[in-house]
PDB file of C-alpha atoms in Angstrom:
ATOM      1  CA  UNK A   1       0.000   0.000   0.000  1.00 39.00           C
ATOM      2  CA  UNK A   2       1.263   3.430  -0.872  1.00 37.00           C
ATOM      3  CA  UNK A   3       1.292   5.518   2.281  1.00 39.00           C
ATOM      4  CA  UNK A   4       2.495   8.832   0.930  1.00 40.00           C
ATOM      5  CA  UNK A   5       3.193   9.940  -2.641  1.00 37.00           C
ATOM      6  CA  UNK A   6       5.730  12.471  -3.870  1.00 35.00           C
ATOM      7  CA  UNK A   7       2.896  14.850  -4.649  1.00 37.00           C
ATOM      8  CA  UNK A   8       1.657  14.705  -1.049  1.00 35.00           C
ATOM      9  CA  UNK A   9       5.123  15.213   0.399  1.00 35.00           C
ATOM     10  CA  UNK A  10       5.692  18.340  -1.664  1.00 32.00           C
ATOM     11  CA  UNK A  11       2.178  19.764  -1.578  1.00 34.00           C
ATOM     12  CA  UNK A  12       3.161  22.617   0.725  1.00 34.00           C
ATOM     13  CA  UNK A  13       5.803  24.058  -1.606  1.00 35.00           C
ATOM     14  CA  UNK A  14       3.343  25.952  -3.866  1.00 39.00           C
ATOM     15  CA  UNK A  15       1.429  27.076  -0.772  1.00 44.00           C
ATOM     16  CA  UNK A  16       4.558  28.706   0.655  1.00 43.00           C
ATOM     17  CA  UNK A  17       5.342  30.357  -2.674  1.00 48.00           C
ATOM     18  CA  UNK A  18       1.784  31.675  -2.856  1.00 49.00           C
ATOM     19  CA  UNK A  19       2.027  33.077   0.671  1.00 50.00           C
ATOM     20  CA  UNK A  20       5.284  34.821  -0.152  1.00 50.00           C
ATOM     21  CA  UNK A  21       3.759  36.300  -3.309  1.00 56.00           C
ATOM     22  CA  UNK A  22       0.764  37.576  -1.359  1.00 52.00           C
ATOM     23  CA  UNK A  23       3.042  39.090   1.284  1.00 49.00           C
ATOM     24  CA  UNK A  24       5.134  40.803  -1.409  1.00 52.00           C
ATOM     25  CA  UNK A  25       2.000  42.224  -3.053  1.00 56.00           C
ATOM     26  CA  UNK A  26       0.611  43.374   0.283  1.00 58.00           C
ATOM     27  CA  UNK A  27       3.910  45.015   1.188  1.00 59.00           C
ATOM     28  CA  UNK A  28       3.925  46.987  -2.074  1.00 66.00           C
ATOM     29  CA  UNK A  29       0.352  48.084  -1.366  1.00 69.00           C
ATOM     30  CA  UNK A  30       1.342  49.014   2.173  1.00 63.00           C
ATOM     31  CA  UNK A  31       4.237  51.168   0.900  1.00 65.00           C
ATOM     32  CA  UNK A  32       1.935  52.924  -1.571  1.00 69.00           C
ATOM     33  CA  UNK A  33      -0.560  53.669   1.189  1.00 68.00           C
ATOM     34  CA  UNK A  34       2.231  54.891   3.426  1.00 64.00           C
ATOM     35  CA  UNK A  35       3.511  57.171   0.651  1.00 72.00           C
ATOM     36  CA  UNK A  36       0.039  58.620   0.092  1.00 67.00           C
ATOM     37  CA  UNK A  37      -0.290  59.143   3.817  1.00 65.00           C
ATOM     38  CA  UNK A  38       3.000  61.054   3.902  1.00 64.00           C
ATOM     39  CA  UNK A  39       2.064  63.158   0.856  1.00 66.00           C
ATOM     40  CA  UNK A  40      -1.309  64.131   2.299  1.00 69.00           C
ATOM     41  CA  UNK A  41      -0.340  64.751   5.889  1.00 65.00           C
ATOM     42  CA  UNK A  42      -0.952  68.146   7.449  1.00 62.00           C
ATOM     43  CA  UNK A  43       2.279  70.166   6.951  1.00 67.00           C
ATOM     44  CA  UNK A  44       1.491  72.090  10.140  1.00 61.00           C
ATOM     45  CA  UNK A  45       1.029  68.879  12.095  1.00 64.00           C
ATOM     46  CA  UNK A  46       3.148  66.202  10.381  1.00 64.00           C
ATOM     47  CA  UNK A  47       3.020  62.576  11.477  1.00 61.00           C
ATOM     48  CA  UNK A  48       5.841  61.676  13.816  1.00 62.00           C
ATOM     49  CA  UNK A  49       8.539  59.511  12.201  1.00 61.00           C
ATOM     50  CA  UNK A  50       8.185  56.995  15.022  1.00 63.00           C
ATOM     51  CA  UNK A  51       4.603  56.316  13.887  1.00 65.00           C
ATOM     52  CA  UNK A  52       5.854  55.265  10.452  1.00 56.00           C
ATOM     53  CA  UNK A  53       8.499  53.080  12.070  1.00 61.00           C
ATOM     54  CA  UNK A  54       5.842  51.436  14.225  1.00 68.00           C
ATOM     55  CA  UNK A  55       3.658  50.727  11.191  1.00 62.00           C
ATOM     56  CA  UNK A  56       6.601  49.169   9.352  1.00 62.00           C
ATOM     57  CA  UNK A  57       7.479  47.070  12.396  1.00 62.00           C
ATOM     58  CA  UNK A  58       3.883  45.860  12.706  1.00 67.00           C
ATOM     59  CA  UNK A  59       3.711  44.836   9.062  1.00 57.00           C
ATOM     60  CA  UNK A  60       7.087  43.098   9.358  1.00 62.00           C
ATOM     61  CA  UNK A  61       5.835  41.178  12.385  1.00 62.00           C
ATOM     62  CA  UNK A  62       2.747  39.984  10.503  1.00 57.00           C
ATOM     63  CA  UNK A  63       4.924  38.957   7.561  1.00 61.00           C
ATOM     64  CA  UNK A  64       7.201  36.886   9.815  1.00 67.00           C
ATOM     65  CA  UNK A  65       4.205  35.257  11.514  1.00 64.00           C
ATOM     66  CA  UNK A  66       2.712  34.177   8.176  1.00 60.00           C
ATOM     67  CA  UNK A  67       6.005  32.687   7.035  1.00 61.00           C
ATOM     68  CA  UNK A  68       6.465  30.960  10.407  1.00 61.00           C
ATOM     69  CA  UNK A  69       2.996  29.423  10.176  1.00 60.00           C
ATOM     70  CA  UNK A  70       3.782  28.113   6.682  1.00 57.00           C
ATOM     71  CA  UNK A  71       7.013  26.576   7.953  1.00 54.00           C
ATOM     72  CA  UNK A  72       5.282  24.930  10.925  1.00 55.00           C
ATOM     73  CA  UNK A  73       2.576  23.526   8.654  1.00 53.00           C
ATOM     74  CA  UNK A  74       5.195  22.091   6.329  1.00 52.00           C
ATOM     75  CA  UNK A  75       7.050  20.497   9.246  1.00 44.00           C
ATOM     76  CA  UNK A  76       3.816  18.972  10.578  1.00 47.00           C
ATOM     77  CA  UNK A  77       3.098  17.396   7.201  1.00 49.00           C
ATOM     78  CA  UNK A  78       6.611  15.963   7.006  1.00 51.00           C
ATOM     79  CA  UNK A  79       6.373  14.550  10.537  1.00 46.00           C
ATOM     80  CA  UNK A  80       2.947  13.068   9.854  1.00 51.00           C
ATOM     81  CA  UNK A  81       4.141  11.490   6.596  1.00 51.00           C
ATOM     82  CA  UNK A  82       7.086   9.973   8.456  1.00 55.00           C
ATOM     83  CA  UNK A  83       4.717   8.609  11.082  1.00 60.00           C
ATOM     84  CA  UNK A  84       2.513   6.970   8.441  1.00 62.00           C
ATOM     85  CA  UNK A  85       5.555   5.419   6.786  1.00 67.00           C
ATOM     86  CA  UNK A  86       6.569   3.925  10.131  1.00 73.00           C
ATOM     87  CA  UNK A  87       3.053   2.500  10.505  1.00 75.00           C
ATOM     88  CA  UNK A  88       3.016   0.877   7.078  1.00 78.00           C
ATOM     89  CA  UNK A  89       3.468  -2.571   8.613  1.00 84.00           C
ATOM     90  CA  UNK A  90       0.299  -2.066  10.678  1.00 88.00           C
ATOM     91  CA  UNK A  91      -1.774  -2.822   7.578  1.00 90.00           C
ATOM     92  CA  UNK A  92      -3.044  -6.387   7.766  1.00 91.00           C
ATOM     93  CA  UNK A  93      -2.599  -6.600  11.526  1.00 93.00           C
ATOM     94  CA  UNK A  94      -5.329  -6.381  14.146  1.00 95.00           C
ATOM     95  CA  UNK A  95      -5.449  -3.176  16.158  1.00 95.00           C
ATOM     96  CA  UNK A  96      -7.052  -2.909  19.578  1.00 95.00           C
ATOM     97  CA  UNK A  97      -9.202   0.167  20.199  1.00 96.00           C
ATOM     98  CA  UNK A  98     -12.481   1.248  21.805  1.00 96.00           C
ATOM     99  CA  UNK A  99     -14.546   1.332  18.611  1.00 96.00           C
ATOM    100  CA  UNK A 100     -17.364  -0.481  16.824  1.00 96.00           C
ATOM    101  CA  UNK A 101     -16.426  -3.766  15.165  1.00 97.00           C
ATOM    102  CA  UNK A 102     -17.608  -5.232  11.883  1.00 97.00           C
ATOM    103  CA  UNK A 103     -19.226  -8.668  12.170  1.00 97.00           C
ATOM    104  CA  UNK A 104     -19.220 -10.827   9.042  1.00 94.00           C
ATOM    105  CA  UNK A 105     -19.800 -14.211  10.636  1.00 94.00           C
ATOM    106  CA  UNK A 106     -16.340 -14.566  12.165  1.00 94.00           C
ATOM    107  CA  UNK A 107     -15.898 -14.210  15.960  1.00 96.00           C
ATOM    108  CA  UNK A 108     -14.849 -10.798  17.293  1.00 97.00           C
ATOM    109  CA  UNK A 109     -12.281 -10.585  20.054  1.00 96.00           C
ATOM    110  CA  UNK A 110     -13.249  -8.202  22.836  1.00 97.00           C
ATOM    111  CA  UNK A 111     -10.855  -6.935  25.505  1.00 95.00           C
ATOM    112  CA  UNK A 112     -12.926  -6.005  28.588  1.00 94.00           C
ATOM    113  CA  UNK A 113     -11.604  -3.951  31.468  1.00 93.00           C
ATOM    114  CA  UNK A 114     -14.120  -4.362  34.297  1.00 94.00           C
ATOM    115  CA  UNK A 115     -13.986  -2.460  37.566  1.00 94.00           C
ATOM    116  CA  UNK A 116     -11.926  -4.152  40.260  1.00 92.00           C
ATOM    117  CA  UNK A 117     -14.780  -3.935  42.777  1.00 94.00           C
ATOM    118  CA  UNK A 118     -17.314  -5.580  40.447  1.00 94.00           C
ATOM    119  CA  UNK A 119     -19.121  -8.706  41.615  1.00 94.00           C
ATOM    120  CA  UNK A 120     -20.855  -9.144  38.257  1.00 96.00           C
ATOM    121  CA  UNK A 121     -19.828  -8.153  34.736  1.00 97.00           C
ATOM    122  CA  UNK A 122     -22.062  -8.121  31.672  1.00 97.00           C
ATOM    123  CA  UNK A 123     -21.245  -7.657  28.022  1.00 97.00           C
ATOM    124  CA  UNK A 124     -23.877  -5.537  26.266  1.00 97.00           C
ATOM    125  CA  UNK A 125     -24.034  -5.742  22.468  1.00 97.00           C
ATOM    126  CA  UNK A 126     -25.522  -2.856  20.470  1.00 97.00           C
ATOM    127  CA  UNK A 127     -26.226  -2.804  16.748  1.00 96.00           C
ATOM    128  CA  UNK A 128     -25.405   0.033  14.353  1.00 95.00           C
ATOM    129  CA  UNK A 129     -28.569   1.863  15.445  1.00 95.00           C
ATOM    130  CA  UNK A 130     -27.547   1.712  19.103  1.00 95.00           C
ATOM    131  CA  UNK A 131     -30.230  -0.868  19.931  1.00 96.00           C
ATOM    132  CA  UNK A 132     -29.334  -3.547  22.463  1.00 97.00           C
ATOM    133  CA  UNK A 133     -29.413  -6.949  20.738  1.00 96.00           C
ATOM    134  CA  UNK A 134     -27.696  -9.108  23.329  1.00 96.00           C
ATOM    135  CA  UNK A 135     -26.594  -9.150  26.950  1.00 96.00           C
ATOM    136  CA  UNK A 136     -24.510 -11.835  28.599  1.00 95.00           C
ATOM    137  CA  UNK A 137     -22.508 -12.317  31.770  1.00 96.00           C
ATOM    138  CA  UNK A 138     -18.749 -12.639  31.343  1.00 96.00           C
ATOM    139  CA  UNK A 139     -15.870 -13.416  33.684  1.00 93.00           C
ATOM    140  CA  UNK A 140     -14.674 -10.684  36.057  1.00 93.00           C
ATOM    141  CA  UNK A 141     -11.272 -10.389  34.395  1.00 91.00           C
ATOM    142  CA  UNK A 142      -9.453  -8.515  31.669  1.00 91.00           C
ATOM    143  CA  UNK A 143      -8.879 -11.659  29.625  1.00 93.00           C
ATOM    144  CA  UNK A 144     -10.019 -11.359  25.987  1.00 94.00           C
ATOM    145  CA  UNK A 145     -13.471 -12.711  25.138  1.00 94.00           C
ATOM    146  CA  UNK A 146     -14.489 -14.076  21.738  1.00 96.00           C
ATOM    147  CA  UNK A 147     -17.998 -13.001  20.737  1.00 96.00           C
ATOM    148  CA  UNK A 148     -19.467 -15.568  18.348  1.00 96.00           C
ATOM    149  CA  UNK A 149     -22.246 -13.324  17.051  1.00 95.00           C
ATOM    150  CA  UNK A 150     -25.104 -15.789  17.556  1.00 94.00           C
ATOM    151  CA  UNK A 151     -28.381 -15.433  19.423  1.00 90.00           C
ATOM    152  CA  UNK A 152     -29.675 -17.661  22.230  1.00 86.00           C
ATOM    153  CA  UNK A 153     -30.929 -20.162  19.638  1.00 89.00           C
ATOM    154  CA  UNK A 154     -27.537 -20.363  17.955  1.00 90.00           C
ATOM    155  CA  UNK A 155     -28.563 -18.379  14.897  1.00 93.00           C
ATOM    156  CA  UNK A 156     -26.007 -15.884  13.554  1.00 94.00           C
ATOM    157  CA  UNK A 157     -26.822 -12.203  13.963  1.00 96.00           C
ATOM    158  CA  UNK A 158     -26.958  -9.976  10.848  1.00 96.00           C
ATOM    159  CA  UNK A 159     -23.752  -8.767   9.276  1.00 96.00           C
ATOM    160  CA  UNK A 160     -22.825  -5.224  10.253  1.00 96.00           C
ATOM    161  CA  UNK A 161     -21.245  -2.971  12.845  1.00 97.00           C
ATOM    162  CA  UNK A 162     -21.664  -3.708  16.536  1.00 97.00           C
ATOM    163  CA  UNK A 163     -20.584  -1.809  19.619  1.00 97.00           C
ATOM    164  CA  UNK A 164     -19.725  -3.610  22.836  1.00 98.00           C
ATOM    165  CA  UNK A 165     -20.159  -2.130  26.291  1.00 97.00           C
ATOM    166  CA  UNK A 166     -18.959  -3.649  29.546  1.00 97.00           C
ATOM    167  CA  UNK A 167     -21.168  -3.084  32.575  1.00 97.00           C
ATOM    168  CA  UNK A 168     -19.476  -3.627  35.937  1.00 97.00           C
ATOM    169  CA  UNK A 169     -21.945  -4.138  38.760  1.00 96.00           C
ATOM    170  CA  UNK A 170     -21.484  -4.184  42.505  1.00 94.00           C
ATOM    171  CA  UNK A 171     -24.311  -4.920  44.909  1.00 93.00           C
ATOM    172  CA  UNK A 172     -26.831  -4.679  42.085  1.00 92.00           C
ATOM    173  CA  UNK A 173     -25.664  -1.217  40.993  1.00 95.00           C
ATOM    174  CA  UNK A 174     -23.739  -0.342  37.839  1.00 95.00           C
ATOM    175  CA  UNK A 175     -20.399   1.130  38.944  1.00 95.00           C
ATOM    176  CA  UNK A 176     -18.787   1.311  35.503  1.00 96.00           C
ATOM    177  CA  UNK A 177     -20.221   1.285  31.985  1.00 96.00           C
ATOM    178  CA  UNK A 178     -17.807   1.839  29.114  1.00 96.00           C
ATOM    179  CA  UNK A 179     -17.163   0.896  25.495  1.00 96.00           C
ATOM    180  CA  UNK A 180     -14.961  -2.176  25.348  1.00 96.00           C
ATOM    181  CA  UNK A 181     -11.814  -2.459  23.267  1.00 96.00           C
ATOM    182  CA  UNK A 182     -12.073  -4.744  20.247  1.00 97.00           C
ATOM    183  CA  UNK A 183      -9.557  -6.172  17.815  1.00 96.00           C
ATOM    184  CA  UNK A 184     -10.107  -5.310  14.148  1.00 96.00           C
ATOM    185  CA  UNK A 185      -7.918  -5.676  11.069  1.00 95.00           C
ATOM    186  CA  UNK A 186      -6.224  -2.528   9.750  1.00 94.00           C
ATOM    187  CA  UNK A 187      -6.963  -1.951   6.078  1.00 94.00           C
ATOM    188  CA  UNK A 188      -5.403   1.461   5.506  1.00 92.00           C
ATOM    189  CA  UNK A 189      -3.350   4.200   7.149  1.00 90.00           C
ATOM    190  CA  UNK A 190      -4.175   7.739   6.115  1.00 88.00           C
ATOM    191  CA  UNK A 191      -3.560  11.344   7.142  1.00 83.00           C
ATOM    192  CA  UNK A 192      -6.512  13.524   8.146  1.00 83.00           C
ATOM    193  CA  UNK A 193      -6.186  17.032   9.593  1.00 82.00           C
ATOM    194  CA  UNK A 194      -2.581  16.422  10.581  1.00 77.00           C
ATOM    195  CA  UNK A 195      -3.285  13.135  12.377  1.00 82.00           C
ATOM    196  CA  UNK A 196      -2.619   9.516  11.429  1.00 86.00           C
ATOM    197  CA  UNK A 197      -5.889   7.616  11.091  1.00 90.00           C
ATOM    198  CA  UNK A 198      -6.406   3.873  10.763  1.00 92.00           C
ATOM    199  CA  UNK A 199      -9.212   2.548   8.598  1.00 94.00           C
ATOM    200  CA  UNK A 200     -10.483  -0.726  10.043  1.00 96.00           C
ATOM    201  CA  UNK A 201     -12.804  -3.377   8.643  1.00 94.00           C
ATOM    202  CA  UNK A 202     -16.300  -2.105   8.018  1.00 93.00           C
ATOM    203  CA  UNK A 203     -15.106   1.447   7.381  1.00 94.00           C
ATOM    204  CA  UNK A 204     -14.437   2.202  11.051  1.00 95.00           C
ATOM    205  CA  UNK A 205     -11.823   4.963  11.459  1.00 95.00           C
ATOM    206  CA  UNK A 206      -9.781   5.424  14.631  1.00 94.00           C
ATOM    207  CA  UNK A 207      -6.852   7.650  15.517  1.00 92.00           C
ATOM    208  CA  UNK A 208      -3.546   5.820  15.631  1.00 90.00           C
ATOM    209  CA  UNK A 209      -2.990   7.367  19.053  1.00 89.00           C
ATOM    210  CA  UNK A 210      -6.114   5.542  20.324  1.00 93.00           C
ATOM    211  CA  UNK A 211      -4.713   2.107  19.492  1.00 93.00           C
ATOM    212  CA  UNK A 212      -3.546   0.310  22.634  1.00 92.00           C
ATOM    213  CA  UNK A 213      -2.231  -2.921  21.096  1.00 92.00           C
ATOM    214  CA  UNK A 214      -1.414  -4.717  17.858  1.00 91.00           C
ATOM    215  CA  UNK A 215      -1.358  -8.396  16.991  1.00 91.00           C
ATOM    216  CA  UNK A 216      -0.972 -10.540  13.894  1.00 88.00           C
ATOM    217  CA  UNK A 217      -4.245 -10.932  12.039  1.00 74.00           C
TER     218      UNK A 217
END
């Protein structure tokens, strides 16, 4: 898979050139306005030279800020491209993250993290519409659980995205309810808004920074 092309890596070059051209044009306009201001000032009450110096300094500061922002943006793109290149071998592996998982008939591995004080833990399965389709008691441990995707009669549930929540109960009260981590195969690594994003099976997108583990698919 191609993570970053030459065009992507150099896409900020024309942007910088454009910014510099705009700054140059604005500076020429600024000088013309300053000249007109000097020509039309009141000869009996001329503008102090320090005022002109301050205006020039202000414009220079804006110019430097624009160029600095362009440089920082370019550096961010380079760093992000490098990060994606380093994650190229993630494609094909299974990433662990708190996200929906795509069920196609194969079991889904869930990594629960119940509360330590829980005396009962339940796995709650929600479909793509957020409707609860299954609830089952699981062991009070952080050991991975394989969800087979079948109902109480052993019939497979429909293909699609499912979200898994882990409810930790103590004394009949829910003390913790959170989305469980699941393992899903990485299909693509992409850059979006300066961040590395993983595209998982079923079109689920997660930030690379939200991935807590990787394993061979």
